[in-house]
mmCIF file of C-alpha atoms in Angstrom:
data_model
loop_
_atom_site.group_PDB
_atom_site.id
_atom_site.type_symbol
_atom_site.label_atom_id
_atom_site.label_comp_id
_atom_site.label_asym_id
_atom_site.label_seq_id
_atom_site.Cartn_x
_atom_site.Cartn_y
_atom_site.Cartn_z
ATOM 1 C CA GLY E 151 -27.992 15.289 27.738
ATOM 2 C CA ALA E 152 -30.256 15.116 30.818
ATOM 3 C CA VAL E 153 -28.765 14.038 33.814
ATOM 4 C CA VAL E 154 -30.091 12.962 37.489
ATOM 5 C CA SER E 155 -28.323 12.723 40.223
ATOM 6 C CA GLN E 156 -29.438 10.583 43.406
ATOM 7 C CA HIS E 157 -27.675 10.894 46.993
ATOM 8 C CA PRO E 158 -26.575 8.757 48.604
ATOM 9 C CA SER E 159 -25.289 5.816 46.121
ATOM 10 C CA ARG E 160 -24.954 3.644 48.934
ATOM 11 C CA VAL E 161 -26.214 3.558 52.266
ATOM 12 C CA ILE E 162 -26.398 1.060 55.504
ATOM 13 C CA CYS E 163 -28.554 1.661 58.380
ATOM 14 C CA LYS E 164 -29.992 -0.177 61.589
ATOM 15 C CA SER E 165 -33.401 -1.613 61.875
ATOM 16 C CA GLY E 166 -35.985 0.858 62.902
ATOM 17 C CA THR E 167 -34.038 4.193 61.911
ATOM 18 C CA SER E 168 -34.932 6.587 58.906
ATOM 19 C CA VAL E 169 -32.956 7.059 55.758
ATOM 20 C CA LYS E 170 -33.569 9.727 53.079
ATOM 21 C CA ILE E 171 -32.766 9.303 49.550
ATOM 22 C CA GLU E 172 -32.346 12.779 47.334
ATOM 23 C CA CYS E 173 -33.235 12.838 43.745
ATOM 24 C CA ARG E 174 -31.828 15.973 41.699
ATOM 25 C CA SER E 175 -32.493 16.649 38.174
ATOM 26 C CA LEU E 176 -29.071 18.536 37.208
ATOM 27 C CA ASP E 177 -29.962 20.393 33.927
ATOM 28 C CA PHE E 178 -33.427 20.418 33.380
ATOM 29 C CA GLN E 179 -36.683 20.803 35.245
ATOM 30 C CA ALA E 180 -39.156 17.745 36.168
ATOM 31 C CA THR E 181 -42.364 18.065 36.490
ATOM 32 C CA THR E 182 -42.599 14.398 37.338
ATOM 33 C CA MET E 183 -40.069 12.155 39.273
ATOM 34 C CA PHE E 184 -40.884 8.440 39.846
ATOM 35 C CA TRP E 185 -39.408 6.132 42.441
ATOM 36 C CA TYR E 186 -38.496 2.624 41.436
ATOM 37 C CA ARG E 187 -37.455 -0.149 43.814
ATOM 38 C CA GLN E 188 -35.568 -3.052 42.316
ATOM 39 C CA PHE E 189 -34.654 -6.338 43.886
ATOM 40 C CA PRO E 190 -31.861 -8.708 42.871
ATOM 41 C CA LYS E 191 -32.387 -10.203 39.470
ATOM 42 C CA GLN E 192 -35.683 -8.630 39.137
ATOM 43 C CA SER E 193 -37.322 -5.782 37.152
ATOM 44 C CA LEU E 194 -37.971 -2.131 38.261
ATOM 45 C CA MET E 195 -40.968 -2.023 40.326
ATOM 46 C CA LEU E 196 -42.625 1.463 40.296
ATOM 47 C CA MET E 197 -43.339 2.597 44.024
ATOM 48 C CA ALA E 198 -44.614 5.900 43.530
ATOM 49 C CA THR E 199 -45.137 8.983 41.016
ATOM 50 C CA SER E 200 -44.560 12.291 42.641
ATOM 51 C CA ASN E 201 -45.664 15.949 40.613
ATOM 52 C CA GLU E 202 -44.103 18.889 41.638
ATOM 53 C CA GLY E 203 -45.768 20.838 44.467
ATOM 54 C CA SER E 204 -48.400 17.916 44.983
ATOM 55 C CA LYS E 205 -49.001 14.581 47.018
ATOM 56 C CA ALA E 206 -47.359 11.684 45.692
ATOM 57 C CA THR E 207 -49.291 8.655 43.995
ATOM 58 C CA TYR E 208 -48.371 5.501 45.291
ATOM 59 C CA GLU E 209 -48.736 2.139 43.563
ATOM 60 C CA GLN E 210 -50.580 -0.425 45.154
ATOM 61 C CA GLY E 211 -49.058 -2.325 47.856
ATOM 62 C CA VAL E 212 -46.582 0.529 48.617
ATOM 63 C CA GLU E 213 -47.273 2.176 52.281
ATOM 64 C CA LYS E 214 -47.386 6.023 51.862
ATOM 65 C CA ASP E 215 -46.709 6.210 55.350
ATOM 66 C CA LYS E 216 -43.490 3.947 55.477
ATOM 67 C CA PHE E 217 -42.215 5.606 52.196
ATOM 68 C CA LEU E 218 -42.539 9.372 52.590
ATOM 69 C CA ILE E 219 -42.023 11.364 48.959
ATOM 70 C CA ASN E 220 -41.709 15.160 48.865
ATOM 71 C CA HIS E 221 -41.155 16.729 45.517
ATOM 72 C CA ALA E 222 -40.915 20.670 46.720
ATOM 73 C CA SER E 223 -39.249 21.863 43.679
ATOM 74 C CA LEU E 224 -38.733 21.259 39.885
ATOM 75 C CA THR E 225 -35.537 19.673 40.466
ATOM 76 C CA LEU E 226 -35.676 17.850 43.739
ATOM 77 C CA SER E 227 -37.487 14.943 45.301
ATOM 78 C CA THR E 228 -36.686 13.240 48.250
ATOM 79 C CA LEU E 229 -37.889 9.358 49.556
ATOM 80 C CA THR E 230 -37.457 8.702 53.156
ATOM 81 C CA VAL E 231 -37.784 5.111 54.201
ATOM 82 C CA THR E 232 -39.164 5.544 57.820
ATOM 83 C CA SER E 233 -38.442 2.832 60.426
ATOM 84 C CA ALA E 234 -36.444 0.686 57.874
ATOM 85 C CA HIS E 235 -36.602 -2.997 58.308
ATOM 86 C CA PRO E 236 -34.047 -5.705 56.677
ATOM 87 C CA GLU E 237 -36.553 -6.323 53.816
ATOM 88 C CA ASP E 238 -36.403 -2.612 53.047
ATOM 89 C CA SER E 239 -32.897 -3.543 51.626
ATOM 90 C CA SER E 240 -33.097 -3.113 47.890
ATOM 91 C CA PHE E 241 -31.836 -0.506 45.323
ATOM 92 C CA TYR E 242 -33.862 2.591 44.748
ATOM 93 C CA ILE E 243 -33.841 4.410 41.651
ATOM 94 C CA CYS E 244 -35.437 7.615 41.015
ATOM 95 C CA SER E 245 -36.024 8.792 37.183
ATOM 96 C CA ALA E 246 -37.414 12.418 36.377
ATOM 97 C CA ARG E 247 -39.245 13.340 33.108
ATOM 98 C CA ALA E 248 -38.500 16.287 31.601
ATOM 99 C CA GLN E 249 -41.092 19.575 31.169
ATOM 100 C CA THR E 250 -40.054 20.487 27.493
ATOM 101 C CA SER E 251 -42.556 18.696 25.312
ATOM 102 C CA GLY E 252 -39.806 17.345 23.121
ATOM 103 C CA ASP E 253 -39.147 15.099 26.385
ATOM 104 C CA LEU E 254 -42.175 14.414 27.223
ATOM 105 C CA TYR E 255 -42.362 11.070 27.646
ATOM 106 C CA GLU E 256 -38.583 9.783 28.450
ATOM 107 C CA GLN E 257 -37.403 9.205 31.653
ATOM 108 C CA TYR E 258 -34.266 9.923 32.979
ATOM 109 C CA PHE E 259 -32.467 7.852 35.298
ATOM 110 C CA GLY E 260 -30.618 8.586 38.500
ATOM 111 C CA PRO E 261 -27.806 5.913 39.327
ATOM 112 C CA GLY E 262 -29.618 4.324 42.179
ATOM 113 C CA THR E 263 -29.282 4.156 46.000
ATOM 114 C CA ARG E 264 -28.314 0.787 47.367
ATOM 115 C CA LEU E 265 -30.018 0.643 50.817
ATOM 116 C CA THR E 266 -28.866 -2.065 53.294
ATOM 117 C CA VAL E 267 -30.874 -2.511 56.401
ATOM 118 C CA THR E 268 -29.094 -4.453 59.227
ATOM 119 C CA GLY A 288 -54.457 -6.338 32.859
ATOM 120 C CA GLN A 289 -51.290 -4.907 31.264
ATOM 121 C CA ASN A 290 -48.480 -7.387 30.455
ATOM 122 C CA ILE A 291 -45.177 -7.315 29.139
ATOM 123 C CA ASP A 292 -43.311 -10.397 28.257
ATOM 124 C CA GLN A 293 -39.477 -10.894 27.189
ATOM 125 C CA PRO A 294 -37.211 -13.860 27.285
ATOM 126 C CA THR A 295 -35.583 -14.039 31.117
ATOM 127 C CA GLU A 296 -31.853 -14.922 29.286
ATOM 128 C CA MET A 297 -30.312 -14.851 26.420
ATOM 129 C CA THR A 298 -26.750 -16.085 25.120
ATOM 130 C CA ALA A 299 -24.742 -14.802 22.191
ATOM 131 C CA THR A 300 -21.399 -14.874 20.938
ATOM 132 C CA GLU A 301 -19.044 -11.876 20.572
ATOM 133 C CA GLY A 302 -19.063 -10.433 17.123
ATOM 134 C CA ALA A 303 -22.352 -11.999 16.456
ATOM 135 C CA ILE A 304 -26.208 -10.723 15.975
ATOM 136 C CA VAL A 305 -28.951 -11.226 18.686
ATOM 137 C CA GLN A 306 -32.706 -10.051 18.702
ATOM 138 C CA ILE A 307 -34.276 -9.760 22.011
ATOM 139 C CA ASN A 308 -38.247 -9.731 21.437
ATOM 140 C CA CYS A 309 -40.845 -8.163 23.635
ATOM 141 C CA THR A 310 -44.403 -8.404 23.231
ATOM 142 C CA TYR A 311 -46.858 -6.258 25.012
ATOM 143 C CA GLN A 312 -50.562 -6.121 26.448
ATOM 144 C CA THR A 313 -51.356 -2.471 27.739
ATOM 145 C CA SER A 314 -54.540 -0.301 28.312
ATOM 146 C CA GLY A 315 -53.611 2.293 25.509
ATOM 147 C CA PHE A 316 -50.488 2.449 23.963
ATOM 148 C CA ASN A 317 -48.064 5.713 23.581
ATOM 149 C CA GLY A 318 -44.917 4.029 22.779
ATOM 150 C CA LEU A 319 -42.486 1.492 23.557
ATOM 151 C CA PHE A 320 -38.902 1.914 24.970
ATOM 152 C CA TRP A 321 -36.036 -0.290 25.228
ATOM 153 C CA TYR A 322 -33.309 0.286 28.383
ATOM 154 C CA GLN A 323 -30.099 -1.122 29.097
ATOM 155 C CA GLN A 324 -29.161 -1.736 32.753
ATOM 156 C CA HIS A 325 -25.570 -3.128 33.778
ATOM 157 C CA ALA A 326 -25.807 -5.219 37.115
ATOM 158 C CA GLY A 327 -25.701 -2.687 40.251
ATOM 159 C CA GLU A 328 -26.628 0.620 37.815
ATOM 160 C CA ALA A 329 -29.602 2.438 37.083
ATOM 161 C CA PRO A 330 -31.100 1.890 33.234
ATOM 162 C CA THR A 331 -29.997 3.662 30.208
ATOM 163 C CA PHE A 332 -32.124 4.567 27.402
ATOM 164 C CA LEU A 333 -31.592 3.058 24.258
ATOM 165 C CA SER A 334 -34.666 3.680 21.911
ATOM 166 C CA TYR A 335 -37.823 4.805 21.447
ATOM 167 C CA ASN A 336 -40.710 3.650 19.057
ATOM 168 C CA VAL A 337 -44.096 4.785 18.692
ATOM 169 C CA LEU A 338 -44.596 4.225 14.886
ATOM 170 C CA ASP A 339 -44.739 1.063 12.985
ATOM 171 C CA GLY A 340 -41.059 0.020 11.456
ATOM 172 C CA LEU A 341 -37.288 -0.106 12.193
ATOM 173 C CA GLU A 342 -35.323 2.625 13.984
ATOM 174 C CA GLU A 343 -31.607 2.040 13.301
ATOM 175 C CA LYS A 344 -29.170 3.842 16.086
ATOM 176 C CA GLY A 345 -25.107 2.700 15.195
ATOM 177 C CA ARG A 346 -24.852 -1.018 16.159
ATOM 178 C CA PHE A 347 -28.510 -1.204 18.037
ATOM 179 C CA SER A 348 -31.999 -0.944 16.183
ATOM 180 C CA SER A 349 -35.683 -1.595 17.390
ATOM 181 C CA PHE A 350 -38.394 -2.432 15.641
ATOM 182 C CA LEU A 351 -42.150 -2.038 16.623
ATOM 183 C CA SER A 352 -45.413 -3.578 15.108
ATOM 184 C CA ARG A 353 -48.308 -1.984 17.136
ATOM 185 C CA SER A 354 -50.815 -4.308 15.361
ATOM 186 C CA LYS A 355 -49.175 -6.994 16.825
ATOM 187 C CA GLY A 356 -48.059 -5.537 20.315
ATOM 188 C CA TYR A 357 -44.607 -6.770 19.454
ATOM 189 C CA SER A 358 -41.173 -5.124 19.374
ATOM 190 C CA TYR A 359 -37.528 -6.370 19.208
ATOM 191 C CA LEU A 360 -34.112 -4.897 19.937
ATOM 192 C CA LEU A 361 -31.401 -5.638 17.508
ATOM 193 C CA LEU A 362 -27.843 -5.874 18.362
ATOM 194 C CA LYS A 363 -25.242 -6.003 16.045
ATOM 195 C CA GLU A 364 -21.408 -6.787 16.419
ATOM 196 C CA LEU A 365 -21.998 -7.960 19.859
ATOM 197 C CA GLN A 366 -19.226 -6.714 22.170
ATOM 198 C CA MET A 367 -18.414 -7.862 25.623
ATOM 199 C CA LYS A 368 -19.649 -4.786 27.026
ATOM 200 C CA ASP A 369 -22.727 -5.604 25.811
ATOM 201 C CA SER A 370 -23.632 -8.044 28.418
ATOM 202 C CA ALA A 371 -26.380 -6.293 30.759
ATOM 203 C CA SER A 372 -29.959 -6.876 31.236
ATOM 204 C CA TYR A 373 -32.311 -4.786 28.641
ATOM 205 C CA LEU A 374 -35.328 -3.845 29.642
ATOM 206 C CA CYS A 375 -38.904 -3.500 27.418
ATOM 207 C CA ALA A 376 -41.333 -0.961 28.863
ATOM 208 C CA ALA A 377 -44.549 0.161 27.026
ATOM 209 C CA LEU A 378 -46.094 3.607 27.731
ATOM 210 C CA ASP A 379 -49.933 3.276 28.469
ATOM 211 C CA SER A 380 -52.952 5.748 28.011
ATOM 212 C CA ASN A 381 -51.669 7.206 30.962
ATOM 213 C CA TYR A 382 -48.039 8.051 29.927
ATOM 214 C CA GLN A 383 -47.007 5.309 32.838
ATOM 215 C CA LEU A 384 -44.388 3.122 32.005
ATOM 216 C CA ILE A 385 -45.215 -0.739 32.037
ATOM 217 C CA TRP A 386 -41.931 -2.357 32.772
ATOM 218 C CA GLY A 387 -40.713 -5.990 31.576
ATOM 219 C CA ALA A 388 -38.764 -8.337 33.805
ATOM 220 C CA GLY A 389 -35.818 -7.443 31.788
ATOM 221 C CA THR A 390 -33.822 -10.032 29.224
ATOM 222 C CA LYS A 391 -30.484 -10.655 30.668
ATOM 223 C CA LEU A 392 -27.764 -11.086 27.698
ATOM 224 C CA ILE A 393 -24.813 -12.847 28.087
ATOM 225 C CA ILE A 394 -21.801 -12.585 25.618
ATOM 226 C CA LYS A 395 -19.313 -15.414 25.276
ATOM 227 C CA PRO A 396 -16.048 -14.691 23.385
#
């Protein structure tokens, strides 16, 4: 099956610093990758959709200058949380949609990154 | 607006059957997904329905009625490991997933 990896799985950083999270599709090409945030006991909240080679589309209320997304290749997307604050502490999950028509609508999720900002 | 409704929490007994309902209202519709999510982990795919009817996969089955905007996930022969949150998500006309808040399923011995 399709596998998506995320790195790091956990990160603790100090307030004001930046953190980069990588999302990779390991055995398929992903034209579209999604970044979600999930606070405890809440559902997934879509932050942005990124298509390879173009700018990400951010959901309403998500600051694009704070959450920088780069989707430079068909297998890698990165999310950088800039000038992180304690309220940015959350579980960040990426997912990837495969390029092949048979998997056009299914999203494969990475294992998530637990970010704690102190 | 777009909306997905599912119960917040359900409790069931090991070995029993449980049905988790989901109703949706979306701008266009291109199918409905069910995902399982254990605490602290990412969601894993369970099922996808785009046509009316029941799809069976082992202990798990998923049903869709497009005319009613309704789906359910049926779990049989419940095991303790089935304790998790179950997320319903509808694919809208832009092929964007609209997520429900999830149903936390508690299995008791």
